[in-house]
Structure formats: C-alpha cells, structure tokens
CSV table of C-alpha atoms and ligand atoms in Angstrom, one decimal:
chain,number,residue,atom,x,y,z
A,1,UNK,CA,34.0,-45.8,-35.2
A,2,UNK,CA,33.8,-44.2,-31.7
A,3,UNK,CA,37.2,-43.2,-30.3
A,4,UNK,CA,37.5,-42.9,-26.6
A,5,UNK,CA,38.7,-39.5,-25.5
A,6,UNK,CA,40.6,-39.7,-22.2
A,7,UNK,CA,40.8,-36.8,-19.8
A,8,UNK,CA,44.5,-37.4,-19.5
A,9,UNK,CA,46.9,-39.9,-21.1
A,10,UNK,CA,46.3,-43.4,-19.6
A,11,UNK,CA,49.1,-45.1,-17.8
A,12,UNK,CA,51.2,-47.4,-19.9
A,13,UNK,CA,50.3,-51.1,-19.7
A,14,UNK,CA,52.8,-52.9,-17.5
A,15,UNK,CA,54.7,-55.5,-19.4
A,16,UNK,CA,57.3,-58.1,-18.6
A,17,UNK,CA,60.4,-59.0,-20.6
A,18,UNK,CA,60.6,-62.3,-22.5
A,19,UNK,CA,64.0,-63.9,-22.4
A,20,UNK,CA,65.8,-64.1,-25.7
A,21,UNK,CA,63.1,-62.6,-27.9
A,22,UNK,CA,63.3,-58.8,-27.3
A,23,UNK,CA,59.5,-59.1,-27.0
A,24,UNK,CA,57.3,-58.0,-24.1
A,25,UNK,CA,54.6,-59.9,-22.2
A,26,UNK,CA,51.7,-57.6,-21.5
A,27,UNK,CA,50.6,-58.1,-17.9
A,28,UNK,CA,46.9,-58.4,-17.2
A,29,UNK,CA,46.9,-59.3,-13.5
A,30,UNK,CA,49.2,-60.6,-10.8
A,31,UNK,CA,47.8,-63.4,-8.7
A,32,UNK,CA,49.6,-65.0,-5.7
A,33,UNK,CA,49.2,-68.2,-3.8
A,34,UNK,CA,49.5,-68.0,0.0
A,35,UNK,CA,51.0,-70.8,2.1
A,36,UNK,CA,51.6,-73.3,-0.7
A,37,UNK,CA,54.6,-74.9,1.0
A,38,UNK,CA,54.0,-76.7,4.3
A,39,UNK,CA,57.2,-75.6,5.9
A,40,UNK,CA,56.4,-71.9,5.2
A,41,UNK,CA,52.8,-72.3,6.4
A,42,UNK,CA,54.1,-73.6,9.7
A,43,UNK,CA,56.6,-70.8,10.1
A,44,UNK,CA,53.7,-68.3,9.7
A,45,UNK,CA,51.8,-70.1,12.5
A,46,UNK,CA,49.3,-72.0,10.3
A,47,UNK,CA,48.6,-75.7,10.1
A,48,UNK,CA,48.9,-76.9,6.5
A,49,UNK,CA,47.0,-80.0,7.3
A,50,UNK,CA,43.9,-78.0,8.2
A,51,UNK,CA,44.2,-74.9,6.0
A,52,UNK,CA,44.6,-75.3,2.3
A,53,UNK,CA,46.5,-72.6,0.3
A,54,UNK,CA,44.6,-69.5,-0.8
A,55,UNK,CA,44.9,-66.6,-3.2
A,56,UNK,CA,45.5,-62.9,-3.0
A,57,UNK,CA,46.7,-60.4,-5.7
A,58,UNK,CA,49.0,-57.5,-6.5
A,59,UNK,CA,48.3,-54.7,-9.0
A,60,UNK,CA,49.8,-55.3,-12.4
A,61,UNK,CA,52.0,-52.2,-12.1
A,62,UNK,CA,53.6,-53.6,-8.9
A,63,UNK,CA,55.8,-55.6,-11.5
A,64,UNK,CA,59.4,-54.6,-11.8
A,65,UNK,CA,61.9,-56.3,-14.1
A,66,UNK,CA,64.8,-57.6,-11.9
A,67,UNK,CA,66.6,-60.2,-14.0
A,68,UNK,CA,69.6,-61.9,-12.4
A,69,UNK,CA,71.6,-61.6,-15.6
A,70,UNK,CA,71.5,-57.7,-15.6
A,71,UNK,CA,75.0,-56.1,-15.4
A,72,UNK,CA,73.7,-53.8,-12.6
A,73,UNK,CA,71.0,-55.2,-10.3
A,74,UNK,CA,67.6,-53.4,-10.4
A,75,UNK,CA,67.1,-50.9,-7.6
A,76,UNK,CA,64.0,-51.4,-5.4
A,77,UNK,CA,62.9,-48.6,-3.1
A,78,UNK,CA,62.4,-49.6,0.5
A,79,UNK,CA,58.7,-49.0,0.9
A,80,UNK,CA,57.1,-46.4,3.2
A,81,UNK,CA,55.1,-47.3,6.4
A,82,UNK,CA,57.1,-50.4,7.3
A,83,UNK,CA,60.0,-51.4,9.4
A,84,UNK,CA,59.8,-55.1,8.5
A,85,UNK,CA,60.1,-55.6,4.7
A,86,UNK,CA,60.5,-59.3,4.0
A,87,UNK,CA,61.5,-61.5,1.0
A,88,UNK,CA,59.5,-64.5,-0.4
A,89,UNK,CA,61.2,-66.2,-3.3
A,90,UNK,CA,58.7,-67.8,-5.7
A,91,UNK,CA,58.3,-69.6,-9.0
A,92,UNK,CA,56.1,-67.4,-11.3
A,93,UNK,CA,53.8,-68.8,-14.0
A,94,UNK,CA,53.0,-66.7,-17.0
A,95,UNK,CA,49.7,-67.5,-18.8
A,96,UNK,CA,49.5,-67.3,-22.6
A,97,UNK,CA,45.9,-68.6,-22.8
A,98,UNK,CA,42.9,-67.8,-20.5
A,99,UNK,CA,39.8,-69.5,-19.4
A,100,UNK,CA,37.4,-70.4,-16.6
A,101,UNK,CA,37.0,-73.7,-14.9
A,102,UNK,CA,40.2,-75.0,-16.6
A,103,UNK,CA,40.7,-78.8,-16.0
A,104,UNK,CA,43.9,-79.8,-14.2
A,105,UNK,CA,44.7,-82.1,-17.1
A,106,UNK,CA,44.5,-79.1,-19.6
A,107,UNK,CA,46.1,-76.5,-17.4
A,108,UNK,CA,49.6,-76.9,-18.9
A,109,UNK,CA,48.4,-75.8,-22.3
A,110,UNK,CA,47.6,-72.3,-20.8
A,111,UNK,CA,51.2,-71.7,-19.8
A,112,UNK,CA,53.3,-69.3,-21.8
A,113,UNK,CA,56.4,-69.6,-19.6
A,114,UNK,CA,58.0,-69.3,-16.2
A,115,UNK,CA,59.9,-66.7,-14.3
A,116,UNK,CA,61.3,-66.2,-10.8
A,117,UNK,CA,60.0,-63.4,-8.6
A,118,UNK,CA,60.1,-62.1,-5.0
A,119,UNK,CA,56.8,-61.5,-3.3
A,120,UNK,CA,57.9,-58.5,-1.2
A,121,UNK,CA,55.8,-58.1,1.9
A,122,UNK,CA,55.4,-55.5,4.6
A,123,UNK,CA,55.2,-58.2,7.3
A,124,UNK,CA,54.3,-55.7,10.1
A,125,UNK,CA,51.3,-54.5,8.2
A,126,UNK,CA,50.4,-58.0,7.2
A,127,UNK,CA,50.4,-59.1,10.9
A,128,UNK,CA,48.1,-56.2,11.8
A,129,UNK,CA,45.8,-57.2,8.9
A,130,UNK,CA,45.7,-60.8,10.0
A,131,UNK,CA,45.1,-60.0,13.7
A,132,UNK,CA,42.2,-57.6,12.8
A,133,UNK,CA,40.7,-59.6,9.9
A,134,UNK,CA,41.5,-56.8,7.4
A,135,UNK,CA,42.6,-57.0,3.7
A,136,UNK,CA,46.2,-57.6,2.8
A,137,UNK,CA,46.5,-55.0,0.0
A,138,UNK,CA,48.8,-52.6,1.9
A,139,UNK,CA,51.0,-55.4,3.0
A,140,UNK,CA,51.3,-57.2,-0.4
A,141,UNK,CA,50.2,-54.9,-3.2
A,142,UNK,CA,52.5,-51.8,-2.8
A,143,UNK,CA,54.6,-50.2,-5.5
A,144,UNK,CA,57.5,-52.3,-6.7
A,145,UNK,CA,56.3,-55.3,-4.6
A,146,UNK,CA,56.8,-57.7,-7.4
A,147,UNK,CA,60.4,-57.8,-8.8
A,148,UNK,CA,60.6,-60.6,-11.4
A,149,UNK,CA,63.2,-62.1,-13.7
A,150,UNK,CA,62.6,-62.2,-17.5
A,151,UNK,CA,60.0,-64.8,-18.5
A,152,UNK,CA,61.4,-67.9,-20.1
A,153,UNK,CA,59.0,-69.6,-22.6
A,154,UNK,CA,57.9,-73.1,-21.6
A,155,UNK,CA,59.4,-74.5,-24.8
A,156,UNK,CA,62.8,-73.6,-23.4
A,157,UNK,CA,62.4,-74.5,-19.8
A,158,UNK,CA,60.2,-77.6,-19.8
A,159,UNK,CA,57.9,-78.2,-16.9
A,160,UNK,CA,59.5,-77.1,-13.5
A,161,UNK,CA,57.5,-79.6,-11.4
A,162,UNK,CA,60.7,-80.3,-9.5
A,163,UNK,CA,63.7,-78.0,-9.0
A,164,UNK,CA,65.7,-76.2,-6.3
A,165,UNK,CA,64.4,-72.8,-5.3
A,166,UNK,CA,66.6,-70.5,-3.2
A,167,UNK,CA,67.3,-67.0,-2.1
A,168,UNK,CA,70.4,-65.3,-0.9
A,169,UNK,CA,70.7,-62.0,0.9
A,170,UNK,CA,74.2,-60.4,0.5
A,171,UNK,CA,75.5,-63.9,-0.5
A,172,UNK,CA,74.0,-65.7,2.5
A,173,UNK,CA,71.5,-68.4,1.9
A,174,UNK,CA,68.2,-67.5,3.5
A,175,UNK,CA,65.6,-69.7,1.7
A,176,UNK,CA,66.1,-73.1,0.2
A,177,UNK,CA,63.4,-75.5,-1.0
A,178,UNK,CA,62.2,-77.5,-4.0
A,179,UNK,CA,59.2,-76.8,-6.2
A,180,UNK,CA,58.1,-80.4,-5.8
A,181,UNK,CA,57.2,-79.5,-2.2
A,182,UNK,CA,54.3,-77.2,-3.4
A,183,UNK,CA,51.0,-78.3,-1.9
A,184,UNK,CA,49.1,-77.2,-5.0
A,185,UNK,CA,51.2,-78.0,-8.1
A,186,UNK,CA,51.3,-75.6,-11.1
A,187,UNK,CA,48.3,-77.3,-12.9
A,188,UNK,CA,46.3,-77.4,-9.7
A,189,UNK,CA,46.9,-73.7,-9.0
A,190,UNK,CA,45.7,-72.7,-12.5
A,191,UNK,CA,42.6,-75.0,-12.3
A,192,UNK,CA,41.7,-73.7,-8.8
A,193,UNK,CA,42.3,-70.0,-9.6
A,194,UNK,CA,40.2,-70.4,-12.8
A,195,UNK,CA,37.2,-71.3,-10.7
A,196,UNK,CA,37.4,-67.9,-9.0
A,197,UNK,CA,38.4,-65.6,-11.9
A,198,UNK,CA,38.2,-65.7,-15.7
A,199,UNK,CA,41.9,-66.0,-16.4
A,200,UNK,CA,43.3,-64.1,-19.4
A,201,UNK,CA,46.6,-64.2,-21.4
A,202,UNK,CA,49.0,-61.9,-19.6
A,203,UNK,CA,48.2,-63.2,-16.1
A,204,UNK,CA,51.2,-63.8,-13.8
A,205,UNK,CA,50.8,-66.2,-10.9
A,206,UNK,CA,53.2,-66.3,-7.9
A,207,UNK,CA,53.1,-69.9,-6.7
A,208,UNK,CA,54.1,-69.5,-3.0
A,209,UNK,CA,57.4,-69.5,-1.1
A,210,UNK,CA,59.3,-72.1,0.9
A,211,UNK,CA,60.4,-71.5,4.5
A,212,UNK,CA,63.1,-69.0,5.5
A,213,UNK,CA,61.3,-65.7,4.8
A,214,UNK,CA,62.8,-62.8,6.7
A,215,UNK,CA,63.6,-59.1,6.8
A,216,UNK,CA,65.8,-57.1,4.4
A,217,UNK,CA,67.4,-53.7,4.9
A,218,UNK,CA,68.4,-50.8,2.7
A,219,UNK,CA,71.6,-51.7,0.8
A,220,UNK,CA,70.9,-55.5,0.8
A,221,UNK,CA,71.5,-57.4,-2.4
A,222,UNK,CA,68.9,-60.2,-3.0
A,223,UNK,CA,69.6,-63.0,-5.5
A,224,UNK,CA,67.3,-65.9,-6.1
A,225,UNK,CA,66.7,-68.7,-8.6
A,226,UNK,CA,64.6,-71.7,-9.5
A,227,UNK,CA,66.8,-74.4,-11.0
A,228,UNK,CA,66.5,-74.6,-14.7
A,229,UNK,CA,64.2,-71.5,-15.0
A,230,UNK,CA,65.8,-68.2,-14.2
A,231,UNK,CA,67.5,-65.9,-11.7
A,232,UNK,CA,66.2,-62.8,-10.1
A,233,UNK,CA,68.4,-60.1,-8.5
A,234,UNK,CA,67.9,-56.6,-7.0
A,235,UNK,CA,69.1,-54.2,-4.4
A,236,UNK,CA,67.0,-52.5,-1.8
A,237,UNK,CA,67.6,-48.8,-1.7
B,1,MN,MN1,54.2,-65.2,-1.2
C-alpha cells in the first residue's frame, strides 16, 4: 500500500466536543446561512420579501469550543484589521450523514445534533465587500470566528423548530428571537444546501441570526443560548 509522505506534519483535523460523551465530532466544513430571519435582514438593509436567504462559509479551523458550562469562559482574540467586530447568535446544525439533493422530508435523518454558536463578523470589512461586490471571506472566515458550544445529540435535544434564542453582552440582552422565525427551517436549509454541495458527515451549519447584532469590545463577556439546546460563552481579549 502506498503511504503518503508529507513535506511537514499536516495540521490536526478540527473537531467539536460532543456533550456528555467525551467523544469528538470531526469537522468537515462550516456552512452559514445569511439573512434567515426577516428582522435581521431588514436591519442589514435588505428586503426579506424580495431576497431569499443565501449561503457563505467559514474554514473548518475557524471553530473554537466555547461552551457555556465551562468554569472559565473561552478566550477569543479580538481579530486584526477591524474596529467593528460584531456578534451574531445562531443555532448550529451538526450533520451525521451526508448527501446531495436531500429531500426536505428526509433532511432530519441527516442530523447528528445541535449546538449554539456565534458567527463573529468584521462588519466594517463586510460593508466594504458588499459595497464593492467582493467576497466575504475576510469579514466572516477569520481565525476563531466560529465559537460554538458542545454539540448535543438530537436524541437528547429533540427537534428545535421552536425555541428562544438570545445573546447577552456583559449581562445585557442584545439579541432575542425564536428559531420558529427562521425563513428557511432546518430541513429546508439542509435540502437547499445539498443542491449546491455534496454534504458530508462532520459538516456544521450556522442557521442565521435574529436582529440585534452589534459591536463588541476587548474584555466583553458574551453569553448566548437556544432554549432546550445549549449555551455558548466566551470573552473577547
Ligand atoms: Mn450569521
């Protein structure tokens, strides 16, 4: 058998923590849905009646474990080249089965579990990218841009089609919504995304954020949750 000889040791595969099992969830890709809540689409200056949600992605190694039950909150470095780092609290879907052209009716069978994450965004760079029609990579896909709680298996959480989603900064409520307000629901997101990519076990999907996104500063403590799923917490340093 041919063994690959690498020029240097390959980077470790990013993996997420699975709640209660001690096991790890090997991350394949991180997909994100943009403007999946009408109130957030409007606060970003879009018309949710005319523009459906859309996808972008983050590199797998943008993942950072930031579980809300940790004794000491995870530290997230304030990223370079921005003065407008913003929070977006999101329900995160973890896939345990892949596929292409997945039917909405079958999508639930592809779900391994759920987590809560924050889609950290360099809003100033995103605005420049939007104005000039450029890619979003530098505004969305930077290092440590995806702090996420432990993944809770669907057998434990049930199906979070409805549940409060909120985020506090230093104890002050900044975002508050309900997952039932998503424009594309969980099954529809999986089905739609699977027409664009061959999904694989290990894919994480950020499902969009409700309104109330805003800036954070060094020293801020961010805490968020989706009711019945998990809590996420971290400090910006
Ligand atoms: Mn987002």
